[in-house]
PDB file of N, CA, C and O in Angstrom:
ATOM      1  N   UNK A  20     -17.198-113.725  66.282  1.00 46.00           N
ATOM      2  CA  UNK A  20     -16.125-113.456  65.364  1.00 46.00           C
ATOM      3  C   UNK A  20     -16.439-113.962  63.965  1.00 46.00           C
ATOM      4  O   UNK A  20     -16.040-113.363  62.996  1.00 46.00           O
ATOM      5  N   UNK A  21     -17.114-115.068  63.890  1.00 46.00           N
ATOM      6  CA  UNK A  21     -17.440-115.611  62.589  1.00 46.00           C
ATOM      7  C   UNK A  21     -18.384-114.677  61.835  1.00 46.00           C
ATOM      8  O   UNK A  21     -18.355-114.613  60.618  1.00 46.00           O
ATOM      9  N   UNK A  22     -19.229-113.906  62.548  1.00 50.00           N
ATOM     10  CA  UNK A  22     -20.112-112.937  61.888  1.00 50.00           C
ATOM     11  C   UNK A  22     -19.296-111.837  61.220  1.00 50.00           C
ATOM     12  O   UNK A  22     -19.615-111.381  60.138  1.00 50.00           O
ATOM     13  N   UNK A  23     -18.247-111.398  61.906  1.00 51.00           N
ATOM     14  CA  UNK A  23     -17.417-110.337  61.352  1.00 51.00           C
ATOM     15  C   UNK A  23     -16.762-110.792  60.041  1.00 51.00           C
ATOM     16  O   UNK A  23     -16.700-110.060  59.076  1.00 51.00           O
ATOM     17  N   UNK A  24     -16.293-112.029  60.032  1.00 53.00           N
ATOM     18  CA  UNK A  24     -15.662-112.543  58.827  1.00 53.00           C
ATOM     19  C   UNK A  24     -16.670-112.684  57.694  1.00 53.00           C
ATOM     20  O   UNK A  24     -16.334-112.481  56.538  1.00 53.00           O
ATOM     21  N   UNK A  25     -17.909-113.023  58.012  1.00 57.00           N
ATOM     22  CA  UNK A  25     -18.931-113.147  56.980  1.00 57.00           C
ATOM     23  C   UNK A  25     -19.329-111.774  56.431  1.00 57.00           C
ATOM     24  O   UNK A  25     -19.660-111.650  55.260  1.00 57.00           O
ATOM     25  N   UNK A  26     -19.330-110.760  57.269  1.00 59.00           N
ATOM     26  CA  UNK A  26     -19.723-109.418  56.840  1.00 59.00           C
ATOM     27  C   UNK A  26     -18.591-108.675  56.141  1.00 59.00           C
ATOM     28  O   UNK A  26     -18.836-107.734  55.416  1.00 59.00           O
ATOM     29  N   UNK A  27     -17.380-109.097  56.366  1.00 66.00           N
ATOM     30  CA  UNK A  27     -16.245-108.376  55.804  1.00 66.00           C
ATOM     31  C   UNK A  27     -16.281-108.306  54.273  1.00 66.00           C
ATOM     32  O   UNK A  27     -16.120-107.230  53.706  1.00 66.00           O
ATOM     33  N   UNK A  28     -16.544-109.388  53.567  1.00 75.00           N
ATOM     34  CA  UNK A  28     -16.618-109.273  52.104  1.00 75.00           C
ATOM     35  C   UNK A  28     -17.725-108.308  51.658  1.00 75.00           C
ATOM     36  O   UNK A  28     -17.542-107.556  50.706  1.00 75.00           O
ATOM     37  N   UNK A  29     -18.857-108.313  52.348  1.00 78.00           N
ATOM     38  CA  UNK A  29     -19.942-107.388  51.990  1.00 78.00           C
ATOM     39  C   UNK A  29     -19.508-105.939  52.220  1.00 78.00           C
ATOM     40  O   UNK A  29     -19.785-105.065  51.412  1.00 78.00           O
ATOM     41  N   UNK A  30     -18.795-105.698  53.323  1.00 78.00           N
ATOM     42  CA  UNK A  30     -18.301-104.348  53.592  1.00 78.00           C
ATOM     43  C   UNK A  30     -17.335-103.913  52.496  1.00 78.00           C
ATOM     44  O   UNK A  30     -17.353-102.775  52.050  1.00 78.00           O
ATOM     45  N   UNK A  31     -16.490-104.823  52.077  1.00 75.00           N
ATOM     46  CA  UNK A  31     -15.542-104.493  51.007  1.00 75.00           C
ATOM     47  C   UNK A  31     -16.284-104.185  49.704  1.00 75.00           C
ATOM     48  O   UNK A  31     -15.931-103.256  48.994  1.00 75.00           O
ATOM     49  N   UNK A  32     -17.316-104.971  49.407  1.00 74.00           N
ATOM     50  CA  UNK A  32     -18.087-104.723  48.188  1.00 74.00           C
ATOM     51  C   UNK A  32     -18.758-103.353  48.251  1.00 74.00           C
ATOM     52  O   UNK A  32     -18.757-102.594  47.275  1.00 74.00           O
ATOM     53  N   UNK A  33     -19.340-103.018  49.427  1.00 75.00           N
ATOM     54  CA  UNK A  33     -19.972-101.703  49.590  1.00 75.00           C
ATOM     55  C   UNK A  33     -18.958-100.595  49.420  1.00 75.00           C
ATOM     56  O   UNK A  33     -19.205 -99.588  48.758  1.00 75.00           O
ATOM     57  N   UNK A  34     -17.781-100.786  50.014  1.00 74.00           N
ATOM     58  CA  UNK A  34     -16.732 -99.760  49.911  1.00 74.00           C
ATOM     59  C   UNK A  34     -16.288 -99.588  48.462  1.00 74.00           C
ATOM     60  O   UNK A  34     -16.153 -98.478  47.966  1.00 74.00           O
ATOM     61  N   UNK A  35     -16.089-100.684  47.777  1.00 70.00           N
ATOM     62  CA  UNK A  35     -15.646-100.610  46.382  1.00 70.00           C
ATOM     63  C   UNK A  35     -16.728 -99.986  45.508  1.00 70.00           C
ATOM     64  O   UNK A  35     -16.436 -99.221  44.594  1.00 70.00           O
ATOM     65  N   UNK A  36     -18.000-100.299  45.784  1.00 69.00           N
ATOM     66  CA  UNK A  36     -19.087 -99.709  45.005  1.00 69.00           C
ATOM     67  C   UNK A  36     -19.109 -98.194  45.207  1.00 69.00           C
ATOM     68  O   UNK A  36     -19.203 -97.430  44.262  1.00 69.00           O
ATOM     69  N   UNK A  37     -18.961 -97.764  46.459  1.00 65.00           N
ATOM     70  CA  UNK A  37     -18.943 -96.328  46.740  1.00 65.00           C
ATOM     71  C   UNK A  37     -17.746 -95.660  46.081  1.00 65.00           C
ATOM     72  O   UNK A  37     -17.843 -94.562  45.551  1.00 65.00           O
ATOM     73  N   UNK A  38     -16.597 -96.338  46.106  1.00 63.00           N
ATOM     74  CA  UNK A  38     -15.396 -95.761  45.501  1.00 63.00           C
ATOM     75  C   UNK A  38     -15.563 -95.590  44.000  1.00 63.00           C
ATOM     76  O   UNK A  38     -15.196 -94.560  43.437  1.00 63.00           O
ATOM     77  N   UNK A  39     -16.113 -96.589  43.341  1.00 62.00           N
ATOM     78  CA  UNK A  39     -16.277 -96.491  41.890  1.00 62.00           C
ATOM     79  C   UNK A  39     -17.366 -95.478  41.528  1.00 62.00           C
ATOM     80  O   UNK A  39     -17.283 -94.831  40.497  1.00 62.00           O
ATOM     81  N   UNK A  40     -18.378 -95.321  42.378  1.00 60.00           N
ATOM     82  CA  UNK A  40     -19.399 -94.303  42.110  1.00 60.00           C
ATOM     83  C   UNK A  40     -18.791 -92.913  42.186  1.00 60.00           C
ATOM     84  O   UNK A  40     -19.121 -92.024  41.411  1.00 60.00           O
ATOM     85  N   UNK A  41     -17.872 -92.703  43.125  1.00 58.00           N
ATOM     86  CA  UNK A  41     -17.204 -91.409  43.237  1.00 58.00           C
ATOM     87  C   UNK A  41     -16.362 -91.124  42.000  1.00 58.00           C
ATOM     88  O   UNK A  41     -16.249 -89.984  41.555  1.00 58.00           O
ATOM     89  N   UNK A  42     -15.771 -92.151  41.434  1.00 63.00           N
ATOM     90  CA  UNK A  42     -14.945 -91.962  40.236  1.00 63.00           C
ATOM     91  C   UNK A  42     -15.834 -91.585  39.047  1.00 63.00           C
ATOM     92  O   UNK A  42     -15.490 -90.715  38.257  1.00 63.00           O
ATOM     93  N   UNK A  43     -16.985 -92.220  38.922  1.00 59.00           N
ATOM     94  CA  UNK A  43     -17.875 -91.942  37.802  1.00 59.00           C
ATOM     95  C   UNK A  43     -18.466 -90.542  37.877  1.00 59.00           C
ATOM     96  O   UNK A  43     -18.668 -89.888  36.860  1.00 59.00           O
ATOM     97  N   UNK A  44     -18.756 -90.061  39.080  1.00 59.00           N
ATOM     98  CA  UNK A  44     -19.347 -88.735  39.265  1.00 59.00           C
ATOM     99  C   UNK A  44     -18.345 -87.833  39.971  1.00 59.00           C
ATOM    100  O   UNK A  44     -18.255 -87.845  41.188  1.00 59.00           O
ATOM    101  N   UNK A  45     -17.556 -87.054  39.218  1.00 59.00           N
ATOM    102  CA  UNK A  45     -16.569 -86.192  39.866  1.00 59.00           C
ATOM    103  C   UNK A  45     -17.260 -85.124  40.717  1.00 59.00           C
ATOM    104  O   UNK A  45     -18.404 -84.754  40.442  1.00 59.00           O
ATOM    105  N   UNK A  46     -16.595 -84.623  41.719  1.00 60.00           N
ATOM    106  CA  UNK A  46     -17.221 -83.619  42.584  1.00 60.00           C
ATOM    107  C   UNK A  46     -17.481 -82.316  41.828  1.00 60.00           C
ATOM    108  O   UNK A  46     -16.777 -81.987  40.875  1.00 60.00           O
ATOM    109  N   UNK A  47     -18.501 -81.592  42.265  1.00 70.00           N
ATOM    110  CA  UNK A  47     -18.853 -80.321  41.617  1.00 70.00           C
ATOM    111  C   UNK A  47     -17.739 -79.296  41.804  1.00 70.00           C
ATOM    112  O   UNK A  47     -17.372 -78.596  40.885  1.00 70.00           O
ATOM    113  N   UNK A  48     -17.225 -79.191  43.016  1.00 69.00           N
ATOM    114  CA  UNK A  48     -16.173 -78.224  43.327  1.00 69.00           C
ATOM    115  C   UNK A  48     -14.828 -78.896  43.080  1.00 69.00           C
ATOM    116  O   UNK A  48     -14.392 -79.733  43.843  1.00 69.00           O
ATOM    117  N   UNK A  49     -14.154 -78.531  42.010  1.00 65.00           N
ATOM    118  CA  UNK A  49     -12.881 -79.149  41.693  1.00 65.00           C
ATOM    119  C   UNK A  49     -11.780 -78.470  42.486  1.00 65.00           C
ATOM    120  O   UNK A  49     -11.846 -77.280  42.780  1.00 65.00           O
ATOM    121  N   UNK A  50     -10.763 -79.253  42.812  1.00 70.00           N
ATOM    122  CA  UNK A  50      -9.643 -78.714  43.559  1.00 70.00           C
ATOM    123  C   UNK A  50      -8.484 -78.476  42.608  1.00 70.00           C
ATOM    124  O   UNK A  50      -8.350 -79.117  41.586  1.00 70.00           O
ATOM    125  N   UNK A  51      -7.631 -77.530  42.956  1.00 73.00           N
ATOM    126  CA  UNK A  51      -6.438 -77.268  42.171  1.00 73.00           C
ATOM    127  C   UNK A  51      -6.706 -76.286  41.045  1.00 73.00           C
ATOM    128  O   UNK A  51      -7.701 -75.571  41.022  1.00 73.00           O
ATOM    129  N   UNK A  52      -5.790 -76.244  40.112  1.00 78.00           N
ATOM    130  CA  UNK A  52      -5.890 -75.303  38.995  1.00 78.00           C
ATOM    131  C   UNK A  52      -6.962 -75.758  38.021  1.00 78.00           C
ATOM    132  O   UNK A  52      -7.111 -76.935  37.754  1.00 78.00           O
ATOM    133  N   UNK A  53      -7.693 -74.787  37.490  1.00 75.00           N
ATOM    134  CA  UNK A  53      -8.734 -75.091  36.513  1.00 75.00           C
ATOM    135  C   UNK A  53      -8.586 -74.155  35.326  1.00 75.00           C
ATOM    136  O   UNK A  53      -8.014 -73.083  35.429  1.00 75.00           O
ATOM    137  N   UNK A  54      -9.123 -74.607  34.218  1.00 76.00           N
ATOM    138  CA  UNK A  54      -9.203 -73.731  33.053  1.00 76.00           C
ATOM    139  C   UNK A  54     -10.195 -72.620  33.360  1.00 76.00           C
ATOM    140  O   UNK A  54     -11.259 -72.879  33.916  1.00 76.00           O
ATOM    141  N   UNK A  55      -9.880 -71.386  33.019  1.00 77.00           N
ATOM    142  CA  UNK A  55     -10.844 -70.312  33.271  1.00 77.00           C
ATOM    143  C   UNK A  55     -12.064 -70.467  32.378  1.00 77.00           C
ATOM    144  O   UNK A  55     -11.966 -70.944  31.244  1.00 77.00           O
ATOM    145  N   UNK A  56     -13.199 -70.066  32.892  1.00 77.00           N
ATOM    146  CA  UNK A  56     -14.410 -70.122  32.088  1.00 77.00           C
ATOM    147  C   UNK A  56     -14.384 -68.958  31.108  1.00 77.00           C
ATOM    148  O   UNK A  56     -14.228 -67.804  31.498  1.00 77.00           O
ATOM    149  N   UNK A  57     -14.546 -69.267  29.845  1.00 74.00           N
ATOM    150  CA  UNK A  57     -14.497 -68.241  28.808  1.00 74.00           C
ATOM    151  C   UNK A  57     -15.926 -67.843  28.468  1.00 74.00           C
ATOM    152  O   UNK A  57     -16.740 -68.684  28.108  1.00 74.00           O
ATOM    153  N   UNK A  58     -16.190 -66.557  28.607  1.00 73.00           N
ATOM    154  CA  UNK A  58     -17.529 -66.059  28.285  1.00 73.00           C
ATOM    155  C   UNK A  58     -17.535 -65.582  26.840  1.00 73.00           C
ATOM    156  O   UNK A  58     -16.504 -65.220  26.278  1.00 73.00           O
ATOM    157  N   UNK A  59     -18.696 -65.562  26.259  1.00 70.00           N
ATOM    158  CA  UNK A  59     -18.815 -65.083  24.890  1.00 70.00           C
ATOM    159  C   UNK A  59     -18.574 -63.578  24.855  1.00 70.00           C
ATOM    160  O   UNK A  59     -18.929 -62.858  25.771  1.00 70.00           O
ATOM    161  N   UNK A  60     -17.981 -63.102  23.786  1.00 74.00           N
ATOM    162  CA  UNK A  60     -17.604 -61.694  23.685  1.00 74.00           C
ATOM    163  C   UNK A  60     -18.583 -60.914  22.812  1.00 74.00           C
ATOM    164  O   UNK A  60     -18.183 -59.999  22.109  1.00 74.00           O
ATOM    165  N   UNK A  61     -19.861 -61.268  22.839  1.00 81.00           N
ATOM    166  CA  UNK A  61     -20.828 -60.618  21.963  1.00 81.00           C
ATOM    167  C   UNK A  61     -20.938 -59.130  22.250  1.00 81.00           C
ATOM    168  O   UNK A  61     -20.997 -58.317  21.319  1.00 81.00           O
ATOM    169  N   UNK A  62     -20.978 -58.721  23.523  1.00 81.00           N
ATOM    170  CA  UNK A  62     -21.126 -57.306  23.858  1.00 81.00           C
ATOM    171  C   UNK A  62     -19.921 -56.517  23.374  1.00 81.00           C
ATOM    172  O   UNK A  62     -20.063 -55.411  22.849  1.00 81.00           O
ATOM    173  N   UNK A  63     -18.729 -57.061  23.526  1.00 85.00           N
ATOM    174  CA  UNK A  63     -17.525 -56.356  23.077  1.00 85.00           C
ATOM    175  C   UNK A  63     -17.518 -56.254  21.557  1.00 85.00           C
ATOM    176  O   UNK A  63     -17.174 -55.205  21.001  1.00 85.00           O
ATOM    177  N   UNK A  64     -17.905 -57.314  20.866  1.00 89.00           N
ATOM    178  CA  UNK A  64     -17.938 -57.273  19.406  1.00 89.00           C
ATOM    179  C   UNK A  64     -18.915 -56.217  18.907  1.00 89.00           C
ATOM    180  O   UNK A  64     -18.614 -55.479  17.965  1.00 89.00           O
ATOM    181  N   UNK A  65     -20.081 -56.126  19.514  1.00 91.00           N
ATOM    182  CA  UNK A  65     -21.073 -55.125  19.112  1.00 91.00           C
ATOM    183  C   UNK A  65     -20.540 -53.736  19.390  1.00 91.00           C
ATOM    184  O   UNK A  65     -20.670 -52.820  18.567  1.00 91.00           O
ATOM    185  N   UNK A  66     -19.879 -53.548  20.543  1.00 92.00           N
ATOM    186  CA  UNK A  66     -19.305 -52.252  20.890  1.00 92.00           C
ATOM    187  C   UNK A  66     -18.231 -51.825  19.906  1.00 92.00           C
ATOM    188  O   UNK A  66     -18.173 -50.652  19.498  1.00 92.00           O
ATOM    189  N   UNK A  67     -17.369 -52.735  19.525  1.00 94.00           N
ATOM    190  CA  UNK A  67     -16.316 -52.416  18.554  1.00 94.00           C
ATOM    191  C   UNK A  67     -16.927 -52.075  17.199  1.00 94.00           C
ATOM    192  O   UNK A  67     -16.495 -51.125  16.531  1.00 94.00           O
ATOM    193  N   UNK A  68     -17.941 -52.801  16.786  1.00 95.00           N
ATOM    194  CA  UNK A  68     -18.587 -52.520  15.500  1.00 95.00           C
ATOM    195  C   UNK A  68     -19.227 -51.130  15.509  1.00 95.00           C
ATOM    196  O   UNK A  68     -19.090 -50.370  14.540  1.00 95.00           O
ATOM    197  N   UNK A  69     -19.897 -50.782  16.594  1.00 96.00           N
ATOM    198  CA  UNK A  69     -20.517 -49.451  16.682  1.00 96.00           C
ATOM    199  C   UNK A  69     -19.448 -48.367  16.667  1.00 96.00           C
ATOM    200  O   UNK A  69     -19.597 -47.343  16.002  1.00 96.00           O
ATOM    201  N   UNK A  70     -18.349 -48.586  17.395  1.00 97.00           N
ATOM    202  CA  UNK A  70     -17.253 -47.611  17.421  1.00 97.00           C
ATOM    203  C   UNK A  70     -16.671 -47.399  16.025  1.00 97.00           C
ATOM    204  O   UNK A  70     -16.436 -46.266  15.604  1.00 97.00           O
ATOM    205  N   UNK A  71     -16.448 -48.470  15.299  1.00 97.00           N
ATOM    206  CA  UNK A  71     -15.881 -48.370  13.947  1.00 97.00           C
ATOM    207  C   UNK A  71     -16.833 -47.604  13.031  1.00 97.00           C
ATOM    208  O   UNK A  71     -16.411 -46.750  12.243  1.00 97.00           O
ATOM    209  N   UNK A  72     -18.112 -47.874  13.130  1.00 97.00           N
ATOM    210  CA  UNK A  72     -19.094 -47.174  12.289  1.00 97.00           C
ATOM    211  C   UNK A  72     -19.101 -45.691  12.613  1.00 97.00           C
ATOM    212  O   UNK A  72     -19.119 -44.847  11.703  1.00 97.00           O
ATOM    213  N   UNK A  73     -19.057 -45.337  13.895  1.00 98.00           N
ATOM    214  CA  UNK A  73     -19.053 -43.917  14.282  1.00 98.00           C
ATOM    215  C   UNK A  73     -17.791 -43.219  13.772  1.00 98.00           C
ATOM    216  O   UNK A  73     -17.864 -42.103  13.240  1.00 98.00           O
ATOM    217  N   UNK A  74     -16.633 -43.871  13.895  1.00 97.00           N
ATOM    218  CA  UNK A  74     -15.382 -43.278  13.396  1.00 97.00           C
ATOM    219  C   UNK A  74     -15.451 -43.081  11.889  1.00 97.00           C
ATOM    220  O   UNK A  74     -15.039 -42.034  11.359  1.00 97.00           O
ATOM    221  N   UNK A  75     -15.984 -44.059  11.157  1.00 97.00           N
ATOM    222  CA  UNK A  75     -16.103 -43.908   9.703  1.00 97.00           C
ATOM    223  C   UNK A  75     -17.047 -42.765   9.342  1.00 97.00           C
ATOM    224  O   UNK A  75     -16.757 -41.996   8.407  1.00 97.00           O
ATOM    225  N   UNK A  76     -18.145 -42.617  10.065  1.00 96.00           N
ATOM    226  CA  UNK A  76     -19.077 -41.513   9.792  1.00 96.00           C
ATOM    227  C   UNK A  76     -18.392 -40.175  10.034  1.00 96.00           C
ATOM    228  O   UNK A  76     -18.515 -39.239   9.226  1.00 96.00           O
ATOM    229  N   UNK A  77     -17.623 -40.074  11.130  1.00 94.00           N
ATOM    230  CA  UNK A  77     -16.921 -38.812  11.414  1.00 94.00           C
ATOM    231  C   UNK A  77     -15.905 -38.511  10.317  1.00 94.00           C
ATOM    232  O   UNK A  77     -15.776 -37.359   9.867  1.00 94.00           O
ATOM    233  N   UNK A  78     -15.173 -39.522   9.859  1.00 93.00           N
ATOM    234  CA  UNK A  78     -14.200 -39.307   8.784  1.00 93.00           C
ATOM    235  C   UNK A  78     -14.880 -38.864   7.489  1.00 93.00           C
ATOM    236  O   UNK A  78     -14.415 -37.935   6.808  1.00 93.00           O
ATOM    237  N   UNK A  79     -15.959 -39.511   7.117  1.00 92.00           N
ATOM    238  CA  UNK A  79     -16.659 -39.168   5.878  1.00 92.00           C
ATOM    239  C   UNK A  79     -17.214 -37.757   5.960  1.00 92.00           C
ATOM    240  O   UNK A  79     -17.058 -36.956   5.022  1.00 92.00           O
ATOM    241  N   UNK A  80     -17.846 -37.408   7.084  1.00 92.00           N
ATOM    242  CA  UNK A  80     -18.404 -36.057   7.239  1.00 92.00           C
ATOM    243  C   UNK A  80     -17.275 -35.028   7.272  1.00 92.00           C
ATOM    244  O   UNK A  80     -17.384 -33.949   6.678  1.00 92.00           O
ATOM    245  N   UNK A  81     -16.179 -35.358   7.938  1.00 89.00           N
ATOM    246  CA  UNK A  81     -15.041 -34.426   8.024  1.00 89.00           C
ATOM    247  C   UNK A  81     -14.407 -34.173   6.669  1.00 89.00           C
ATOM    248  O   UNK A  81     -14.068 -33.030   6.335  1.00 89.00           O
ATOM    249  N   UNK A  82     -14.229 -35.211   5.889  1.00 88.00           N
ATOM    250  CA  UNK A  82     -13.634 -35.029   4.550  1.00 88.00           C
ATOM    251  C   UNK A  82     -14.614 -34.291   3.644  1.00 88.00           C
ATOM    252  O   UNK A  82     -14.221 -33.402   2.871  1.00 88.00           O
ATOM    253  N   UNK A  83     -15.881 -34.600   3.713  1.00 88.00           N
ATOM    254  CA  UNK A  83     -16.870 -33.958   2.843  1.00 88.00           C
ATOM    255  C   UNK A  83     -17.022 -32.475   3.171  1.00 88.00           C
ATOM    256  O   UNK A  83     -17.241 -31.660   2.275  1.00 88.00           O
ATOM    257  N   UNK A  84     -16.898 -32.107   4.446  1.00 90.00           N
ATOM    258  CA  UNK A  84     -17.061 -30.678   4.812  1.00 90.00           C
ATOM    259  C   UNK A  84     -15.734 -29.956   4.876  1.00 90.00           C
ATOM    260  O   UNK A  84     -15.682 -28.822   5.334  1.00 90.00           O
ATOM    261  N   UNK A  85     -14.650 -30.585   4.430  1.00 86.00           N
ATOM    262  CA  UNK A  85     -13.300 -30.010   4.417  1.00 86.00           C
ATOM    263  C   UNK A  85     -12.862 -29.597   5.826  1.00 86.00           C
ATOM    264  O   UNK A  85     -12.225 -28.576   6.012  1.00 86.00           O
ATOM    265  N   UNK A  86     -13.218 -30.384   6.798  1.00 82.00           N
ATOM    266  CA  UNK A  86     -12.851 -30.107   8.183  1.00 82.00           C
ATOM    267  C   UNK A  86     -11.350 -30.275   8.385  1.00 82.00           C
ATOM    268  O   UNK A  86     -10.754 -29.623   9.250  1.00 82.00           O
ATOM    269  N   UNK A  87     -10.700 -31.131   7.622  1.00 79.00           N
ATOM    270  CA  UNK A  87      -9.282 -31.392   7.808  1.00 79.00           C
ATOM    271  C   UNK A  87      -8.408 -30.513   6.901  1.00 79.00           C
ATOM    272  O   UNK A  87      -7.190 -30.626   6.945  1.00 79.00           O
ATOM    273  N   UNK A  88      -8.997 -29.668   6.097  1.00 81.00           N
ATOM    274  CA  UNK A  88      -8.232 -28.770   5.223  1.00 81.00           C
ATOM    275  C   UNK A  88      -7.557 -29.498   4.070  1.00 81.00           C
ATOM    276  O   UNK A  88      -6.497 -29.082   3.595  1.00 81.00           O
ATOM    277  N   UNK A  89      -8.153 -30.567   3.598  1.00 75.00           N
ATOM    278  CA  UNK A  89      -7.554 -31.329   2.514  1.00 75.00           C
ATOM    279  C   UNK A  89      -7.873 -30.748   1.147  1.00 75.00           C
ATOM    280  O   UNK A  89      -7.130 -30.958   0.196  1.00 75.00           O
ATOM    281  N   UNK A  90      -8.973 -30.007   1.015  1.00 74.00           N
ATOM    282  CA  UNK A  90      -9.387 -29.483  -0.284  1.00 74.00           C
ATOM    283  C   UNK A  90      -9.048 -28.004  -0.354  1.00 74.00           C
ATOM    284  O   UNK A  90      -9.677 -27.203   0.307  1.00 74.00           O
ATOM    285  N   UNK A  91      -8.062 -27.664  -1.122  1.00 67.00           N
ATOM    286  CA  UNK A  91      -7.697 -26.241  -1.276  1.00 67.00           C
ATOM    287  C   UNK A  91      -8.020 -25.732  -2.653  1.00 67.00           C
ATOM    288  O   UNK A  91      -7.878 -26.195  -3.645  1.00 67.00           O
TER     289      UNK A  91
END
């Protein structure tokens, strides 16, 4: 029995060390609600820019060739 009492403080120290290590290193898989991961929108920005340029080209060509009947 005296051995158990001598080992008990060491067991507590080991347990506390493990507990504090877990606090310092959070688990990889988090539980509960998380913030969504936001991806960069580079592809969408490039797509919108190309679309705007194409629309402007169509408008310029349409007005220049009187496609809309604006020049009488």
